[in-house]
């Protein structure tokens, strides 16, 4: 085979050139190996780290591990707190005695909430102080932890307790500078030596050496306080790494306090919203006694859509309402408030119960397509001893009779409010004297453990059993009855809000009612004066009562076109009701000296205990009340 020459004259083939390039490297490697094989007289064998150094390194590793475990446990303990006191207590219990022998926690007073601008001047208040206490031979206080972690205390911790309660942080002062710096500092640093007396109070000793750490508490947007960690002279002083531990504790505490303050504000708003949505107190209408209860689903969900109400109506009647908006939120509570206000307005128009539910249904649809609620609306007439009930998808009421028999009333269930296009039906039932009507929301009878009808049957049996304890001739006390009904709820049974309204029907006896029709003519007031009190033997009140009856009837006759009605009701008070077909409500005004009229309502206002006027669909009713004289 003929060899081909290279492309350039005198140049070696490729294999020869590669062999020449590798030869020097091989020679260098061989020389290095030979030099390493020759022992050097100056070189000494390396014995490695000594036992003391190894022990110190292991101890440092253990201390670092202990710090990490302590920080992890402490932050978990702080994070478990949900309110301000729990978080501050968690910091104190986590720090004493594991990290320090004493701790003082100062917080702003008042604490700013969210983006709220803080109140000026900047004031710190001692929120909590804690220190390690020892047991002396005479039986003193025991320390919070075991004997092993309980060294005897001497200065400075004993002198720091109690510290100053209030501290005003001066702008540009030493304490303000330390707080602005955010980072914890040792107590013997130049900044802390000037800041601690300002914080703790003049005349108190400042710990010497690394015996104290001043740690600012900074929330999300601003400094909200400070913590002072102190160790006694019987214990090793703080180290530089303890500043990092103090910073971790301060950071987690401050963020927890920020969240607790926000949560507290939300809980306050929720409580206020729920409180304003429900009646502050129940009215005391004639012929019926009322009691109520409201329980939220849980402490963490205090806002719901359950409500109850009792609304006095013309003619000594009273409307009883209970409802439940779906959901547990601010939105549910807001919708509940709107529906409750609407129900009160409709009740004052004296509409039938089914018409009230119809208008509530329209209002719910205007609020939104998904605004659903159940509602039961009942009107009790103490004179007729009858009750009219209309239902919108709500659990039926339970009637407890005087003899102890409890029955679930048969009322049309109806569709929930907000469905739309559904007619509601009302039923009229007897309401005998001494009976008790119980209206409630489904949270009382329904849970994960039982369905609604099982719960209703248990409620009926509970009412009957409670009534048997008081005998056939007496009804159980109304307040105690409500408490006993709520006792039927076992632990874990309450998944929903509970609204409860109980009405004890006393009624008004026919002998305590007087009723007349008066023609709208000039002679009507005179006849009313003559008839007013003759049948009840209240002649000692005749002058005042006949004067007021005359004034109210005269005002009605002036505007009425049809017969005027006059009704007198005698219970613990005397109530007079005058009805006419004019929708114009009377208004009290101050008459001038030259006016011939306009003083009738002024007399009514001065002589009657209470008076008022209510517009009806057929006109109005003007009424006044006077206390009977024994």
XYZ file of N, CA and C in Angstrom, residues 134-318:
555
model
N -39.035 30.860 93.424
C -38.445 29.705 94.079
C -39.221 29.383 95.345
N -39.032 28.185 95.828
C -39.676 27.727 97.052
C -38.686 27.815 98.190
N -39.023 28.564 99.229
C -38.118 28.653 100.366
C -38.487 27.608 101.405
N -37.750 27.549 102.478
C -37.962 26.529 103.475
C -39.260 26.729 104.238
N -39.804 27.939 104.224
C -41.022 28.226 104.970
C -42.275 28.071 104.115
N -42.099 27.465 102.957
C -43.273 27.189 102.126
C -43.706 28.353 101.293
N -42.769 29.019 100.600
C -43.108 30.128 99.723
C -43.704 29.644 98.420
N -43.684 30.541 97.418
C -44.270 30.220 96.114
C -43.436 29.203 95.385
N -44.079 28.339 94.652
C -43.393 27.343 93.834
C -43.169 27.897 92.449
N -42.070 27.515 91.837
C -41.744 27.992 90.509
C -42.621 27.361 89.457
N -42.672 27.923 88.254
C -43.538 27.419 87.206
C -43.038 26.123 86.584
N -41.787 25.761 86.768
C -41.250 24.546 86.168
C -40.608 23.680 87.246
N -39.842 22.677 86.830
C -39.270 21.714 87.761
C -38.116 22.325 88.541
N -37.706 21.600 89.613
C -36.619 22.077 90.467
C -35.329 22.232 89.691
N -35.094 21.394 88.694
C -33.853 21.441 87.934
C -33.722 22.750 87.177
N -34.831 23.307 86.734
C -34.796 24.536 85.955
C -35.074 25.766 86.800
N -34.995 25.650 88.149
C -35.422 26.711 89.013
C -34.283 27.218 89.886
N -33.362 27.996 89.334
C -32.290 28.532 90.169
C -32.821 29.620 91.086
N -32.123 29.854 92.212
C -32.507 30.938 93.113
C -32.286 32.270 92.424
N -33.235 33.169 92.632
C -33.164 34.466 91.962
C -32.593 35.518 92.892
N -31.821 36.354 92.322
C -31.365 37.555 92.999
C -31.475 38.698 92.008
N -30.903 39.818 92.329
C -30.945 40.932 91.384
C -30.344 40.482 90.062
N -30.878 40.927 88.931
C -31.798 42.044 88.791
C -33.255 41.671 88.654
N -33.608 40.401 88.512
C -34.995 40.079 88.181
C -35.959 40.463 89.289
N -35.543 40.294 90.533
C -36.441 40.646 91.624
C -36.722 42.144 91.656
N -35.727 42.963 91.309
C -35.914 44.411 91.327
C -36.741 44.904 90.153
N -36.815 44.094 89.097
C -37.591 44.523 87.927
C -39.080 44.282 88.109
N -39.488 43.508 89.118
C -40.882 43.169 89.302
C -41.437 43.856 90.545
N -42.508 44.621 90.486
C -43.153 45.029 89.246
C -42.478 46.246 88.629
N -42.538 46.345 87.330
C -41.980 47.500 86.629
C -43.068 48.555 86.452
N -42.675 49.654 85.838
C -43.631 50.737 85.606
C -44.759 50.268 84.699
N -45.990 50.678 85.026
C -47.147 50.250 84.252
C -47.232 50.968 82.910
N -46.912 52.238 82.890
C -47.036 53.033 81.673
C -45.707 53.692 81.346
N -45.465 53.819 80.045
C -44.247 54.482 79.583
C -44.591 55.261 78.321
N -44.360 56.554 78.359
C -44.569 57.377 77.177
C -43.257 57.485 76.410
N -43.254 57.032 75.176
C -42.050 57.009 74.352
C -41.861 58.393 73.744
N -40.821 59.059 74.180
C -40.554 60.407 73.677
C -39.957 60.353 72.281
N -40.448 61.182 71.406
C -39.915 61.243 70.044
C -38.450 61.665 70.087
N -37.593 60.909 69.428
C -36.176 61.207 69.411
C -35.425 60.727 70.626
N -36.121 60.085 71.591
C -35.470 59.582 72.783
C -34.746 58.278 72.524
N -34.042 57.815 73.568
C -33.258 56.587 73.431
C -34.151 55.380 73.170
N -35.282 55.280 73.884
C -36.179 54.145 73.683
C -36.778 54.162 72.285
N -37.131 55.338 71.804
C -37.680 55.434 70.446
C -36.656 54.989 69.412
N -35.395 55.309 69.614
C -34.362 54.889 68.667
C -34.188 53.384 68.669
N -34.196 52.758 69.848
C -34.067 51.297 69.909
C -35.259 50.629 69.235
N -36.462 51.125 69.509
C -37.651 50.533 68.887
C -37.636 50.730 67.383
N -37.131 51.867 66.935
C -37.073 52.103 65.498
C -36.064 51.172 64.835
N -35.024 50.792 65.555
C -34.020 49.893 64.987
C -34.491 48.476 64.817
N -35.557 48.063 65.523
C -36.226 46.773 65.389
C -35.387 45.616 65.945
N -34.103 45.598 65.775
C -33.281 44.459 66.182
C -33.119 44.438 67.699
N -33.126 43.244 68.323
C -32.866 43.146 69.762
C -31.440 43.578 70.084
N -31.259 44.141 71.288
C -29.948 44.599 71.735
C -29.732 44.122 73.166
N -28.472 43.910 73.517
C -28.129 43.555 74.888
C -28.390 44.734 75.819
N -28.689 44.403 77.074
C -29.006 45.435 78.027
C -27.846 46.335 78.378
N -26.588 45.853 78.172
C -25.443 46.692 78.510
C -24.914 47.462 77.321
N -25.620 47.405 76.197
C -25.209 48.221 75.058
C -25.524 49.689 75.349
N -24.848 50.566 74.650
C -25.032 51.995 74.894
C -26.483 52.416 74.686
N -27.137 51.880 73.616
C -28.521 52.264 73.344
C -29.459 51.741 74.423
N -29.251 50.485 74.876
C -30.148 49.915 75.868
C -29.950 50.539 77.239
N -28.716 50.901 77.594
C -28.491 51.514 78.899
C -29.280 52.814 79.054
N -29.490 53.501 77.939
C -30.295 54.725 77.994
C -31.787 54.447 77.834
N -32.138 53.347 77.152
C -33.543 53.066 76.859
C -34.245 52.338 77.997
N -33.557 51.414 78.683
C -34.203 50.617 79.722
C -34.728 51.467 80.879
N -33.971 52.431 81.411
C -34.560 53.263 82.476
C -35.822 53.992 82.024
N -35.860 54.402 80.778
C -37.058 55.071 80.256
C -38.240 54.111 80.188
N -37.967 52.852 79.886
C -39.033 51.859 79.759
C -39.476 51.337 81.117
N -38.526 50.978 81.969
C -38.847 50.316 83.229
C -39.217 51.292 84.323
N -38.813 52.524 84.181
C -39.075 53.502 85.214
C -37.787 53.954 85.876
N -37.742 55.195 86.256
C -36.536 55.755 86.863
C -36.270 55.095 88.214
N -34.986 54.917 88.517
C -34.591 54.363 89.800
C -34.457 52.864 89.831
N -34.822 52.176 88.772
C -34.697 50.718 88.760
C -33.331 50.336 88.204
N -32.696 49.308 88.795
C -31.357 48.930 88.343
C -31.395 48.322 86.958
N -30.421 48.666 86.149
C -30.276 48.097 84.809
C -29.327 46.920 84.897
N -29.686 45.746 84.371
C -28.801 44.582 84.468
C -27.441 44.860 83.842
N -26.398 44.331 84.494
C -25.039 44.494 83.980
C -24.665 43.303 83.124
N -23.680 43.498 82.265
C -23.262 42.411 81.391
C -24.353 42.050 80.405
N -24.212 40.861 79.839
C -25.224 40.374 78.898
C -26.326 39.672 79.672
N -26.951 40.370 80.611
C -27.992 39.781 81.441
C -29.396 40.165 80.992
N -29.549 41.041 80.063
C -30.859 41.485 79.587
C -30.806 41.684 78.078
N -31.951 41.436 77.453
C -32.122 41.686 76.021
C -33.398 42.510 75.858
N -33.268 43.627 75.180
C -34.417 44.470 74.848
C -34.775 44.217 73.398
N -35.977 43.625 73.189
C -36.395 43.217 71.846
C -37.645 43.985 71.438
N -37.574 44.845 70.427
C -38.791 45.500 69.921
C -39.748 44.484 69.310
N -41.032 44.714 69.482
C -42.075 43.893 68.867
C -42.636 44.674 67.684
N -42.322 44.215 66.493
C -42.764 44.900 65.282
C -43.758 44.026 64.545
N -44.935 44.590 64.301
C -45.943 43.879 63.534
C -45.702 44.027 62.048
N -46.768 43.975 61.297
C -46.611 44.042 59.843
C -46.203 45.435 59.375
N -46.639 46.480 60.082
C -46.404 47.839 59.572
C -45.702 48.756 60.569
N -45.716 48.424 61.848
C -45.169 49.352 62.825
C -44.801 48.598 64.089
N -43.996 49.263 64.923
C -43.651 48.705 66.223
C -44.867 48.791 67.128
N -45.194 47.678 67.768
C -46.388 47.632 68.614
C -46.037 47.393 70.076
N -44.752 47.247 70.391
C -44.399 47.037 71.785
C -42.950 46.640 71.930
N -42.617 46.118 73.104
C -41.254 45.687 73.405
C -41.313 44.589 74.445
N -40.283 43.703 74.412
C -40.143 42.634 75.397
C -38.742 42.719 75.986
N -38.656 42.520 77.291
C -37.377 42.539 77.994
C -37.156 41.152 78.598
N -36.099 40.467 78.147
C -35.707 39.160 78.682
C -34.544 39.382 79.663
N -34.623 38.780 80.843
C -33.613 38.992 81.884
C -33.172 37.642 82.444
N -31.871 37.504 82.679
C -31.320 36.332 83.364
C -30.682 36.771 84.679
N -30.794 35.900 85.689
C -30.232 36.202 86.996
C -28.729 35.954 86.993
N -28.090 36.389 88.081
C -26.638 36.206 88.208
C -26.268 34.760 88.486
N -27.240 33.905 88.829
C -26.959 32.499 89.069
C -26.938 31.689 87.782
N -27.056 32.353 86.659
C -27.181 31.648 85.382
C -26.245 32.280 84.377
N -25.846 31.483 83.376
C -24.960 31.996 82.333
C -25.622 33.154 81.606
N -24.799 34.133 81.255
C -25.321 35.306 80.563
C -25.732 34.946 79.141
N -26.467 35.856 78.525
C -26.871 35.659 77.141
C -25.642 35.678 76.233
N -25.754 34.951 75.125
C -24.709 34.936 74.113
C -25.190 35.688 72.881
N -24.276 35.870 71.955
C -24.634 36.593 70.731
C -25.726 35.868 69.960
N -25.691 34.527 69.976
C -26.716 33.774 69.248
C -28.090 33.919 69.897
N -28.151 34.294 71.185
C -29.442 34.478 71.842
C -30.181 35.701 71.309
N -29.451 36.634 70.724
C -30.131 37.756 70.077
C -31.010 37.280 68.924
N -30.524 36.272 68.184
C -31.334 35.712 67.100
C -32.565 35.012 67.650
N -32.393 34.297 68.797
C -33.541 33.642 69.419
C -34.563 34.682 69.863
N -34.098 35.750 70.518
C -35.014 36.809 70.950
C -35.715 37.452 69.762
N -35.002 37.616 68.670
C -35.615 38.199 67.469
C -36.721 37.303 66.929
N -36.488 35.978 66.930
C -37.516 35.047 66.464
C -38.751 35.109 67.362
N -38.530 35.094 68.680
C -39.665 35.168 69.601
C -40.428 36.467 69.431
N -39.700 37.576 69.306
C -40.362 38.874 69.154
C -41.147 38.956 67.855
N -40.571 38.442 66.773
C -41.248 38.506 65.472
C -42.533 37.706 65.476
N -42.469 36.456 65.968
C -43.672 35.623 65.983
C -44.733 36.195 66.924
N -44.293 36.742 68.035
C -45.257 37.336 68.962
C -45.928 38.555 68.347
N -45.156 39.427 67.721
C -45.726 40.647 67.138
C -46.708 40.321 66.020
N -46.340 39.382 65.160
C -47.264 39.014 64.080
C -48.519 38.363 64.637
N -48.354 37.551 65.682
C -49.534 36.955 66.307
C -50.429 37.997 66.938
N -49.828 39.004 67.579
C -50.628 40.078 68.181
C -51.361 40.856 67.102
N -50.685 41.130 65.995
C -51.348 41.816 64.883
C -52.593 41.059 64.437
N -52.438 39.742 64.267
C -53.581 38.937 63.818
C -54.663 38.878 64.887
N -54.239 38.789 66.156
C -55.221 38.735 67.239
C -56.026 40.025 67.312
N -55.365 41.170 67.106
C -56.077 42.444 67.141
C -57.070 42.535 65.986
N -56.640 42.091 64.807
C -57.556 42.096 63.671
C -58.730 41.155 63.908
N -58.419 39.967 64.461
C -59.492 39.020 64.763
C -60.444 39.584 65.807
N -59.858 40.244 66.826
C -60.708 40.848 67.846
C -61.614 41.916 67.276
N -61.093 42.723 66.337
C -61.926 43.741 65.709
C -63.043 43.095 64.882
N -62.714 42.042 64.141
C -63.734 41.354 63.354
C -64.787 40.727 64.259
N -64.331 40.117 65.375
C -65.286 39.527 66.300
C -66.177 40.601 66.916
N -65.593 41.772 67.227
C -66.386 42.871 67.784
C -67.426 43.345 66.761
N -66.984 43.493 65.511
C -67.928 43.916 64.468
C -69.031 42.886 64.300
N -68.645 41.609 64.323
C -69.640 40.550 64.173
C -70.646 40.578 65.319
N -70.132 40.734 66.548
C -71.029 40.779 67.696
C -71.961 41.983 67.624
N -71.402 43.139 67.257
C -72.230 44.334 67.172
C -73.274 44.198 66.066
N -72.857 43.623 64.935
C -73.803 43.433 63.840
C -74.928 42.506 64.259
N -74.560 41.375 64.893
C -75.584 40.434 65.317
C -76.483 41.050 66.377
N -75.894 41.815 67.299
C -76.678 42.412 68.371
C -77.671 43.431 67.834
N -77.229 44.239 66.875
C -78.138 45.247 66.328
C -79.197 44.629 65.433
N -78.911 43.456 64.870
C -79.908 42.811 64.029
C -81.020 42.156 64.848
N -80.726 41.806 66.107
C -81.717 41.160 66.962
C -82.276 42.184 67.946
N -83.478 41.952 68.475
C -84.063 42.926 69.409
C -83.241 43.038 70.685
N -83.040 44.268 71.154
C -82.372 44.469 72.439
C -83.205 43.898 73.574
N -84.495 44.078 73.497
C -85.426 43.551 74.496
C -86.762 43.305 73.806
N -87.518 42.405 74.377
C -88.823 42.082 73.815
C -89.884 43.022 74.375
N -90.895 43.353 73.565
C -91.982 44.197 74.086
C -92.813 43.433 75.125
N -93.668 44.149 75.785
C -94.561 43.551 76.776
C -96.001 43.843 76.384
N -96.471 43.205 75.323
C -97.844 43.478 74.869
C -98.867 42.902 75.835
N -100.051 43.429 75.737
C -101.134 42.987 76.612
C -101.570 41.572 76.230
N -101.711 40.712 77.238
C -102.285 39.388 77.017
C -101.305 38.320 76.593
N -100.008 38.605 76.542
C -99.039 37.589 76.148
C -97.714 37.902 76.832
N -96.994 36.840 77.249
C -95.659 36.970 77.818
C -94.661 36.327 76.871
N -93.500 36.925 76.764
C -92.531 36.505 75.760
C -91.185 36.209 76.406
N -90.446 35.277 75.796
C -89.062 34.967 76.171
C -88.343 34.514 74.913
N -87.035 34.726 74.869
C -86.284 34.401 73.659
C -84.889 33.950 74.022
N -84.247 33.258 73.080
C -82.865 32.850 73.199
C -82.227 32.900 71.810
N -80.918 33.206 71.792
C -80.154 33.121 70.545
C -78.792 32.533 70.861
N -78.397 31.493 70.132
C -77.096 30.864 70.292
C -76.417 30.813 68.930
N -75.193 31.332 68.809
C -74.468 31.190 67.538
C -74.004 29.759 67.342
N -73.610 29.447 66.124
C -73.159 28.086 65.829
C -71.896 27.755 66.587
N -70.981 28.717 66.757
C -69.723 28.504 67.468
C -69.163 29.859 67.824
N -68.190 29.874 68.748
C -67.548 31.118 69.139
C -66.792 31.753 67.978
N -66.313 30.906 67.054
C -65.566 31.432 65.917
C -66.474 31.812 64.761
N -67.767 31.533 64.854
C -68.715 31.900 63.791
C -69.953 32.476 64.459
N -69.812 33.685 65.022
C -70.867 34.264 65.828
C -71.904 34.998 65.007
N -71.701 35.108 63.717
C -72.640 35.825 62.864
C -73.400 34.822 62.021
N -74.687 34.925 62.045
C -75.522 34.035 61.248
C -76.752 34.745 60.753
N -77.642 33.995 60.124
C -78.822 34.586 59.530
C -80.101 34.301 60.278
N -80.025 33.752 61.507
C -81.226 33.467 62.285
C -81.700 34.734 62.993
N -83.002 34.916 63.052
C -83.547 36.073 63.776
C -84.929 35.757 64.313
N -85.352 36.561 65.262
C -86.692 36.483 65.834
C -87.148 37.902 66.111
N -88.439 38.067 66.275
C -88.969 39.398 66.543
C -90.377 39.273 67.097
N -90.765 40.263 67.879
C -92.131 40.396 68.382
C -92.539 41.841 68.163
N -93.631 42.051 67.403
C -94.007 43.386 66.962
C -95.431 43.680 67.432
N -95.622 44.655 68.320
C -96.983 45.019 68.726
C -97.777 45.560 67.533
N -99.035 45.155 67.449
C -99.928 45.565 66.371
C -101.141 46.273 66.952
N -101.884 46.983 66.115
C -103.107 47.630 66.599
C -104.082 46.595 67.147
N -104.920 47.050 68.054
C -105.904 46.153 68.628
C -105.323 45.192 69.642
N -104.191 45.561 70.275
C -103.548 44.732 71.306
C -103.047 43.404 70.759
N -102.949 43.281 69.455
C -102.391 42.057 68.879
C -100.870 42.148 68.839
N -100.229 41.040 68.553
C -98.781 41.004 68.466
C -98.386 40.036 67.360
